[in-house]
Coordinates of C-alpha atoms and ligand atoms in Angstrom, one line a residue:
M1051 CA 0.0 0.0 0.0
T1052 CA 1.3 3.5 -0.8
A1053 CA 0.9 6.1 1.9
T1054 CA -0.7 9.3 0.7
V1055 CA 0.8 12.5 2.2
Q1056 CA -1.8 15.3 2.4
V1057 CA -0.5 18.8 1.7
A1058 CA -1.7 22.1 3.1
P1059 CA -2.3 24.9 0.7
D1060 CA 1.1 26.3 1.5
G1061 CA 2.7 23.0 0.6
E1062 CA 3.5 21.9 4.1
P1063 CA 2.8 18.2 4.6
L1064 CA 0.0 17.4 7.0
A1065 CA 0.0 14.2 9.0
S1066 CA -2.1 11.7 7.1
G1067 CA -5.8 12.1 7.9
H1068 CA -5.4 15.5 9.4
A1069 CA -6.9 17.5 6.5
F1070 CA -10.5 18.4 6.0
P1071 CA -12.5 17.8 2.8
A1072 CA -12.5 20.5 0.1
G1073 CA -15.3 22.9 0.7
F1074 CA -15.4 22.3 4.5
V1075 CA -16.5 25.6 6.0
W1076 CA -14.6 27.3 8.8
G1077 CA -16.5 29.7 10.9
A1078 CA -17.2 31.3 14.3
A1079 CA -20.5 32.0 15.9
T1080 CA -22.1 34.6 18.2
A1081 CA -25.7 35.6 19.2
A1082 CA -27.3 39.0 19.3
Y1083 CA -28.1 39.4 23.0
Q1084 CA -24.7 38.0 24.0
I1085 CA -22.6 40.6 22.1
E1086 CA -24.5 43.5 20.7
G1087 CA -25.3 45.7 23.8
A1088 CA -27.1 48.9 22.6
A1089 CA -30.2 47.5 24.3
H1090 CA -32.1 50.8 23.9
D1091 CA -30.6 52.1 20.7
D1092 CA -32.5 52.8 17.5
G1093 CA -35.9 51.7 18.6
R1094 CA -35.1 48.2 19.9
G1095 CA -37.9 46.8 22.1
P1096 CA -37.3 44.8 25.3
S1097 CA -36.8 41.1 25.1
I1098 CA -37.3 38.4 27.7
W1099 CA -33.6 38.4 28.5
D1100 CA -33.7 42.1 29.4
T1101 CA -36.5 41.4 31.8
F1102 CA -34.9 38.2 33.2
S1103 CA -31.5 39.7 33.6
R1104 CA -33.0 42.6 35.6
T1105 CA -34.8 40.2 37.9
P1106 CA -32.7 39.8 41.1
G1107 CA -31.0 36.4 41.5
R1108 CA -31.5 35.2 38.0
V1109 CA -28.2 36.1 36.4
Y1110 CA -24.7 35.9 37.9
A1111 CA -23.9 39.1 39.8
G1112 CA -26.9 40.9 38.2
H1113 CA -25.1 41.1 34.8
T1114 CA -27.2 42.2 31.8
G1115 CA -26.7 42.4 28.1
D1116 CA -27.1 46.2 28.1
V1117 CA -23.6 46.8 26.9
A1118 CA -22.1 43.4 26.4
C1119 CA -19.3 43.6 23.7
D1120 CA -20.8 46.8 22.3
H1121 CA -20.7 44.9 19.0
Y1122 CA -23.7 47.1 17.7
H1123 CA -21.3 50.0 17.5
R1124 CA -18.0 48.1 16.9
Y1125 CA -19.2 45.6 14.3
A1126 CA -16.9 46.8 11.6
D1127 CA -13.8 46.3 13.8
D1128 CA -15.2 42.8 14.8
V1129 CA -15.6 41.9 11.2
A1130 CA -12.0 43.0 10.6
L1131 CA -11.0 40.5 13.3
M1132 CA -12.9 37.8 11.6
A1133 CA -11.1 38.6 8.3
D1134 CA -7.8 38.5 10.1
L1135 CA -8.6 35.0 11.4
G1136 CA -9.5 33.9 7.8
L1137 CA -13.0 32.9 8.6
A1138 CA -15.0 31.7 5.6
A1139 CA -18.3 32.2 7.4
Y1140 CA -19.8 33.9 10.4
R1141 CA -22.9 32.8 12.2
Y1142 CA -24.8 35.6 13.9
S1143 CA -28.3 36.0 15.1
I1144 CA -30.9 38.7 14.5
A1145 CA -32.6 40.3 17.5
W1146 CA -36.3 40.1 16.9
P1147 CA -37.0 43.0 19.2
R1148 CA -34.9 45.2 17.0
I1149 CA -36.9 44.3 13.9
Q1150 CA -40.4 44.3 15.5
P1151 CA -40.1 45.9 18.9
D1152 CA -43.5 44.5 19.9
G1153 CA -43.0 41.1 18.3
T1154 CA -45.8 41.7 15.7
G1155 CA -46.9 44.7 13.8
P1156 CA -44.7 47.7 12.7
V1157 CA -41.3 47.0 11.4
N1158 CA -38.4 49.1 12.8
P1159 CA -36.3 50.1 9.8
R1160 CA -33.3 51.2 11.9
G1161 CA -33.1 47.6 13.4
L1162 CA -33.1 46.1 9.9
D1163 CA -30.5 48.6 8.8
F1164 CA -28.0 47.4 11.4
Y1165 CA -28.1 43.8 10.0
D1166 CA -28.0 45.3 6.5
R1167 CA -24.7 47.1 7.4
L1168 CA -23.3 44.1 9.2
T1169 CA -24.1 41.7 6.3
D1170 CA -22.5 44.1 3.7
E1171 CA -19.4 44.4 5.9
L1172 CA -19.1 40.6 6.0
L1173 CA -19.5 40.3 2.3
G1174 CA -17.0 43.0 1.7
R1175 CA -14.5 40.9 3.5
G1176 CA -15.4 37.7 1.7
I1177 CA -17.1 36.2 4.7
D1178 CA -20.3 34.2 4.2
P1179 CA -23.2 35.4 6.4
V1180 CA -25.0 32.6 8.2
V1181 CA -28.1 34.0 9.9
T1182 CA -30.0 32.6 12.9
L1183 CA -33.4 34.1 13.3
Y1184 CA -34.0 33.2 16.9
H1185 CA -31.3 32.9 19.5
W1186 CA -33.6 33.2 22.6
D1187 CA -34.3 37.0 22.7
L1188 CA -38.1 36.8 22.4
P1189 CA -39.8 40.3 22.3
Q1190 CA -41.2 40.8 25.8
T1191 CA -44.7 41.7 24.4
L1192 CA -45.0 38.3 23.0
Q1193 CA -44.1 36.7 26.3
D1194 CA -46.7 38.8 28.0
R1195 CA -49.2 37.1 25.6
G1196 CA -48.0 33.6 26.5
G1197 CA -44.6 33.3 24.7
W1198 CA -43.9 30.0 23.2
T1199 CA -46.8 28.3 25.1
V1200 CA -49.2 29.8 22.5
R1201 CA -49.6 29.2 18.8
A1202 CA -49.7 32.9 18.0
T1203 CA -46.0 33.1 18.7
A1204 CA -45.2 30.5 16.1
E1205 CA -47.2 32.4 13.6
A1206 CA -45.6 35.7 14.5
F1207 CA -42.2 34.1 14.1
A1208 CA -43.0 33.1 10.5
D1209 CA -44.0 36.7 9.7
Y1210 CA -40.8 38.0 11.3
A1211 CA -38.7 35.5 9.3
A1212 CA -40.3 36.8 6.1
I1213 CA -39.6 40.4 7.1
V1214 CA -35.9 39.7 7.7
H1215 CA -35.6 37.7 4.5
A1216 CA -37.1 40.5 2.5
K1217 CA -34.2 42.7 3.6
L1218 CA -31.3 40.3 3.6
G1219 CA -32.4 37.5 1.3
D1220 CA -30.6 38.9 -1.7
R1221 CA -27.2 38.4 0.2
V1222 CA -27.7 35.7 2.8
S1223 CA -27.9 32.2 1.5
T1224 CA -28.0 30.2 4.8
W1225 CA -31.0 30.7 7.1
T1226 CA -31.3 29.0 10.5
T1227 CA -34.7 29.3 12.1
L1228 CA -34.0 28.5 15.8
N1229 CA -31.1 28.0 18.0
E1230 CA -31.4 25.1 20.5
P1231 CA -35.2 24.9 21.0
W1232 CA -34.4 22.4 23.8
C1233 CA -33.0 25.3 25.9
S1234 CA -35.8 27.7 25.0
A1235 CA -38.4 25.1 26.0
Y1236 CA -37.0 23.3 29.0
L1237 CA -34.6 25.9 30.5
G1238 CA -37.1 28.6 29.8
Y1239 CA -40.3 26.9 30.9
A1240 CA -39.5 23.8 33.0
S1241 CA -36.3 24.5 35.1
G1242 CA -36.6 28.3 34.8
Q1243 CA -32.8 28.7 34.6
H1244 CA -33.3 30.8 31.4
A1245 CA -35.7 33.5 30.4
P1246 CA -38.7 33.7 30.9
G1247 CA -37.9 31.7 34.1
I1248 CA -41.1 29.6 34.3
Q1249 CA -41.2 26.3 36.1
D1250 CA -44.0 24.4 34.6
P1251 CA -43.5 21.1 32.6
A1252 CA -46.8 21.5 30.8
S1253 CA -45.7 24.9 29.5
A1254 CA -42.4 23.4 28.5
F1255 CA -44.0 20.8 26.3
R1256 CA -46.4 23.3 24.7
A1257 CA -43.3 25.4 24.0
V1258 CA -41.5 22.5 22.4
H1259 CA -44.4 22.2 20.0
H1260 CA -44.8 25.8 19.2
L1261 CA -41.1 26.3 18.7
L1262 CA -41.1 23.4 16.2
L1263 CA -44.2 24.7 14.5
G1264 CA -42.6 28.2 14.3
H1265 CA -39.6 26.6 12.7
G1266 CA -41.9 24.8 10.1
L1267 CA -43.9 27.9 9.3
A1268 CA -40.8 30.0 9.0
A1269 CA -39.0 27.4 6.9
R1270 CA -42.0 27.4 4.6
A1271 CA -42.0 31.3 4.4
L1272 CA -38.3 31.4 3.8
R1273 CA -38.5 28.8 1.0
A1274 CA -41.4 30.6 -0.6
A1275 CA -39.3 33.8 -0.6
G1276 CA -36.4 32.0 -2.3
A1277 CA -34.1 31.0 0.5
R1278 CA -31.5 28.6 -0.9
S1279 CA -30.5 26.9 2.3
V1280 CA -32.8 26.4 5.3
S1281 CA -31.7 24.9 8.6
I1282 CA -32.4 24.6 12.3
T1283 CA -29.7 24.2 15.0
L1284 CA -30.3 21.8 17.8
N1285 CA -28.2 20.8 20.8
P1286 CA -28.6 17.1 20.5
A1287 CA -27.5 15.1 23.5
A1288 CA -24.7 12.7 23.3
V1289 CA -26.3 10.6 26.0
F1290 CA -25.0 7.2 27.0
P1291 CA -26.1 4.6 29.6
L1292 CA -23.5 4.4 32.4
D1293 CA -23.5 0.6 32.0
P1294 CA -24.5 -0.2 28.5
A1295 CA -25.1 -3.9 29.5
N1296 CA -27.7 -2.9 32.1
P1297 CA -31.2 -2.6 30.5
A1298 CA -32.4 -0.2 33.2
D1299 CA -29.5 2.2 32.4
A1300 CA -30.3 1.9 28.7
A1301 CA -34.0 2.7 29.4
A1302 CA -32.8 5.8 31.4
A1303 CA -30.7 6.9 28.5
R1304 CA -33.6 6.4 26.1
I1305 CA -35.9 8.8 28.1
V1306 CA -33.2 11.5 28.0
D1307 CA -32.6 10.8 24.4
G1308 CA -36.3 11.1 23.8
L1309 CA -36.6 14.4 25.6
Q1310 CA -33.6 16.1 24.1
N1311 CA -33.2 14.4 20.7
R1312 CA -36.1 12.4 19.3
I1313 CA -38.8 14.8 20.4
F1314 CA -37.2 17.4 18.0
L1315 CA -35.5 15.2 15.4
D1316 CA -38.4 12.9 14.7
P1317 CA -41.0 15.5 13.8
L1318 CA -38.4 17.6 11.9
L1319 CA -37.0 14.7 9.8
R1320 CA -39.6 11.9 10.0
G1321 CA -42.8 13.8 10.3
S1322 CA -44.1 12.7 13.7
Y1323 CA -43.4 12.7 17.4
P1324 CA -42.1 9.4 18.6
D1325 CA -44.8 7.3 20.3
D1326 CA -42.9 7.1 23.6
M1327 CA -42.6 10.9 23.7
R1328 CA -46.3 11.4 22.9
E1329 CA -47.1 9.2 25.8
H1330 CA -44.5 10.9 28.0
M1331 CA -46.0 14.4 27.2
T1332 CA -49.5 13.2 28.1
R1333 CA -48.3 12.9 31.7
F1334 CA -48.2 16.7 31.7
T1335 CA -50.6 18.0 29.0
D1336 CA -53.5 16.7 26.9
L1337 CA -51.7 17.6 23.6
S1338 CA -54.8 19.6 22.5
H1339 CA -52.3 22.2 21.2
V1340 CA -51.0 19.7 18.6
R1341 CA -53.3 20.1 15.7
D1342 CA -53.8 17.8 12.7
G1343 CA -51.3 18.8 10.0
D1344 CA -48.8 20.4 12.4
E1345 CA -46.3 17.6 12.1
A1346 CA -46.4 17.9 8.3
I1347 CA -45.6 21.6 8.7
I1348 CA -42.7 20.9 11.1
Q1349 CA -41.3 18.4 8.6
A1350 CA -40.6 21.2 6.1
P1351 CA -37.4 20.1 4.2
I1352 CA -34.1 21.4 5.6
D1353 CA -30.8 21.5 3.7
V1354 CA -28.6 21.0 6.7
L1355 CA -28.9 20.3 10.4
G1356 CA -27.0 22.5 12.8
V1357 CA -25.4 20.7 15.7
N1358 CA -24.2 22.5 18.8
F1359 CA -22.0 20.2 20.9
Y1360 CA -20.1 20.8 24.2
T1361 CA -20.3 17.8 26.5
P1362 CA -21.7 14.3 26.8
A1363 CA -24.1 12.9 29.4
Y1364 CA -24.0 9.6 31.2
V1365 CA -27.1 8.4 32.9
S1366 CA -28.2 5.4 35.0
A1367 CA -31.3 4.1 36.6
Q1368 CA -31.5 5.0 40.3
P1369 CA -34.9 4.5 41.9
G1370 CA -35.8 7.4 44.2
T1371 CA -33.9 10.0 42.2
P1372 CA -36.1 13.1 41.7
A1373 CA -36.6 14.2 38.1
A1374 CA -34.0 16.8 36.8
P1375 CA -36.1 20.0 36.4
E1376 CA -34.9 20.5 32.9
Y1377 CA -35.9 16.9 31.9
P1378 CA -39.6 16.7 33.1
G1379 CA -40.7 13.2 34.0
T1380 CA -37.2 11.6 34.6
E1381 CA -37.8 10.4 38.1
G1382 CA -35.4 7.5 38.8
V1383 CA -32.8 8.8 36.2
A1384 CA -29.5 9.8 37.7
F1385 CA -27.0 12.0 35.7
R1386 CA -23.4 11.1 36.5
P1387 CA -21.4 14.1 37.7
P1388 CA -18.6 15.1 35.2
V1389 CA -15.4 13.0 35.4
G1390 CA -12.0 13.7 33.9
P1391 CA -11.1 17.1 32.5
V1392 CA -13.8 19.7 32.8
T1393 CA -14.0 23.3 31.5
D1394 CA -14.5 26.4 33.7
I1395 CA -18.3 26.0 33.5
G1396 CA -18.0 22.4 34.7
W1397 CA -18.7 20.6 31.5
Q1398 CA -16.8 17.3 30.9
V1399 CA -14.4 17.3 28.0
E1400 CA -14.8 14.2 25.8
P1401 CA -14.3 14.7 22.1
A1402 CA -15.0 11.1 21.2
A1403 CA -18.6 11.6 22.3
L1404 CA -18.9 14.1 19.4
T1405 CA -17.9 11.4 16.9
R1406 CA -20.5 9.0 18.4
L1407 CA -23.1 11.7 18.2
L1408 CA -22.4 12.6 14.6
D1409 CA -22.3 9.0 13.6
R1410 CA -25.6 8.4 15.2
L1411 CA -27.3 11.5 13.6
H1412 CA -25.9 10.4 10.2
T1413 CA -27.1 6.8 10.6
D1414 CA -30.5 7.5 12.1
Y1415 CA -31.5 10.7 10.2
G1416 CA -29.3 10.8 7.1
V1417 CA -29.2 14.6 7.0
P1418 CA -26.1 16.8 6.1
L1419 CA -24.7 18.2 9.3
L1420 CA -22.9 21.4 10.3
I1421 CA -21.3 22.0 13.7
T1422 CA -22.8 25.4 14.4
E1423 CA -21.2 25.7 17.9
N1424 CA -18.4 24.0 19.7
G1425 CA -16.0 25.5 22.2
A1426 CA -15.0 25.8 25.8
A1427 CA -15.0 28.2 28.8
Y1428 CA -11.7 28.9 30.3
P1429 CA -10.8 32.0 32.4
E1430 CA -7.5 33.2 31.0
G1431 CA -7.0 36.9 30.4
P1432 CA -4.0 38.8 29.3
A1433 CA -0.7 37.7 30.9
A1434 CA 2.2 40.0 31.8
D1435 CA 3.3 39.9 28.1
G1436 CA -0.2 41.1 27.1
E1437 CA -1.0 37.8 25.3
V1438 CA -3.7 35.4 26.3
H1439 CA -2.3 31.9 26.8
D1440 CA -5.3 29.6 26.6
A1441 CA -3.6 26.2 25.9
A1442 CA -6.6 24.3 27.4
R1443 CA -8.9 25.8 24.8
I1444 CA -6.6 24.9 22.0
D1445 CA -6.6 21.3 23.3
Y1446 CA -10.4 21.3 23.5
L1447 CA -10.8 22.6 19.9
D1448 CA -8.1 20.4 18.5
G1449 CA -9.7 17.3 20.2
H1450 CA -13.1 18.1 18.8
L1451 CA -11.8 18.8 15.3
R1452 CA -10.1 15.4 15.4
A1453 CA -13.5 14.0 16.5
C1454 CA -15.0 15.6 13.3
L1455 CA -12.3 14.0 11.2
D1456 CA -13.1 10.6 12.7
A1457 CA -16.8 11.1 11.8
L1458 CA -15.9 12.2 8.3
A1459 CA -13.7 9.1 7.9
H1460 CA -16.8 7.1 8.9
G1461 CA -18.7 8.7 6.0
V1462 CA -20.7 11.4 7.9
D1463 CA -21.7 14.3 5.6
L1464 CA -20.3 17.0 7.8
R1465 CA -20.1 20.4 6.0
G1466 CA -18.3 22.7 8.4
Y1467 CA -17.4 23.9 11.9
F1468 CA -18.2 27.1 13.7
A1469 CA -16.3 27.8 16.9
W1470 CA -18.2 29.1 19.8
S1471 CA -17.4 31.9 20.2
L1472 CA -15.7 34.7 18.3
L1473 CA -15.7 36.9 21.4
D1474 CA -16.0 36.5 25.1
N1475 CA -19.6 37.4 25.8
F1476 CA -22.7 37.4 28.0
E1477 CA -23.1 33.7 28.9
W1478 CA -26.8 33.8 29.8
A1479 CA -27.4 32.9 33.5
E1480 CA -23.6 32.8 34.0
G1481 CA -23.2 36.4 33.0
Y1482 CA -19.7 37.6 31.9
Q1483 CA -17.9 35.3 34.3
M1484 CA -17.7 32.5 31.7
R1485 CA -15.4 33.3 28.8
F1486 CA -15.9 31.2 25.6
G1487 CA -14.2 33.6 23.2
L1488 CA -11.3 33.0 20.8
V1489 CA -10.9 36.7 21.3
H1490 CA -10.6 38.2 24.8
V1491 CA -12.8 41.1 25.6
D1492 CA -12.0 43.6 28.4
Y1493 CA -15.5 44.7 29.4
T1494 CA -14.2 48.0 30.9
T1495 CA -12.3 49.2 27.8
Q1496 CA -13.9 47.0 25.2
K1497 CA -10.4 46.1 24.0
R1498 CA -10.2 42.9 22.0
V1499 CA -7.1 40.7 22.2
L1500 CA -6.6 37.5 20.1
K1501 CA -6.1 34.6 22.4
D1502 CA -3.5 32.0 21.5
S1503 CA -6.5 29.8 20.5
A1504 CA -7.5 32.4 17.9
K1505 CA -4.0 32.3 16.4
W1506 CA -4.0 28.5 16.4
Y1507 CA -7.5 28.5 14.7
R1508 CA -6.2 30.9 12.1
E1509 CA -3.4 28.4 11.3
V1510 CA -5.9 25.5 11.1
I1511 CA -8.0 27.5 8.7
R1512 CA -5.0 28.4 6.6
R1513 CA -3.8 24.8 6.4
H1514 CA -7.3 23.5 6.1
G1515 CA -6.2 20.8 8.5
L1516 CA -4.7 20.1 11.9
T1517 CA -1.1 19.7 12.9
G1518 CA 0.3 16.6 14.7
R1519 CA -1.0 17.3 18.2
A1520 CA -1.8 14.6 20.7
R1521 CA -5.4 13.6 21.4
I1522 CA -7.0 14.6 24.7
G1523 CA -9.8 13.1 26.6
A1524 CA -10.6 10.5 23.9
Ligands
FCB624 C1 -25.2 27.2 23.8 C2 -25.8 28.5 23.3 C3 -24.8 29.7 23.1 C4 -23.7 29.6 24.2 C5 -23.2 28.3 24.4 C6 -22.1 28.2 25.5 O1 -26.2 26.5 24.4 O2 -26.4 28.3 22.1 O3 -25.5 30.9 23.1 O4 -24.3 30.1 25.4 O5 -24.2 27.4 24.7

């Protein structure tokens, strides 16, 4: 057998198997509320995260997104940073309350203009804009009318999608409807860790359905308006039974898999809720909100599935364990505390779990995949030399990119990788204490400093492949 030596664009040899397929897209991701700031500028209305972050005790140290990274005013400099890194694509979200301050009705042209300028800036730098329409900042007025527990919100979302497409559709080719509806539904309405902070499982399951319906209606509207690529981003669980040989552990893993994966993936890609999840939901709600024909709407064709991945979960059957609030109905299911290396936010580092997840999504659902988020929180700031030495983040990213290569070698149709995040930012209930950025942000001066990981990522992009580093955590 003759060994093939793969060569980076600059002619440097790459260790065999360390290169990515031609056309594999390199990107970075952010979300509006986490970076924009300018919470009261140019007619933006309040969102559920403005309300939530102002409610005492909800967000670490009372942090809010009022200023964040001030990206609203500094977007041109931030796009220059992206160009410096060599990003081929940038995933950003549109703030619905900038576009329709009340969620429905009058459009605010100044809000649309911001995304118009940002999109042009990206294109001017040769960076492909990848738009997410909903990354959790629901207009507060819609929440006051029931939020995602009511059908009208799904309908309003489709109208809003059409409005944004009418402005940007001539330049944006990839449209993502929702980011991580699992978080919106279960963290927002069951555990209450996220806005709007409700703790009611019945509301969470109604939210699951109306988010999915909103996706389907928006996907249809986008397609009718000529969108070339339509997608949704999930945070599918890489969930494993602690003891795969123990049927009770396998059953525990199946419930979590149902609540986080199949309850979304099956209606999206197979046209119906799985039977066990229908039954599970009826423990909490009569499902009268699921109308005939809804599942067909939800199954609107998608071109690619966005996958956000950070950490795996291991579960076992342990009678007497109370249900985890964000997984309603999981009495008797125990989540193993993280083992081995963890990031600053306490999430276990296990790249091989990403390969297993991608393999599974490919086998069970056969849809093209895109990693729309992957990254790690580590605390490093500028050292005495002014640089940010975040070796652990490099290890994390390197390990997960190797995990992507393994999945590609298994035949998974993986189209690209977006690092979370371009910038340190407002990490939801954790406030600014958790830093996920490739670029360090000093929140007092708004100064940006490329971390070592950003320079490493730039090199990966330039080579379109990895160098010969050791695996971690696999
Ligand atoms: C994901 C969110 C993203 C960010 C990362 C760390 O769940 O989509 O906004 O907070 O986690």
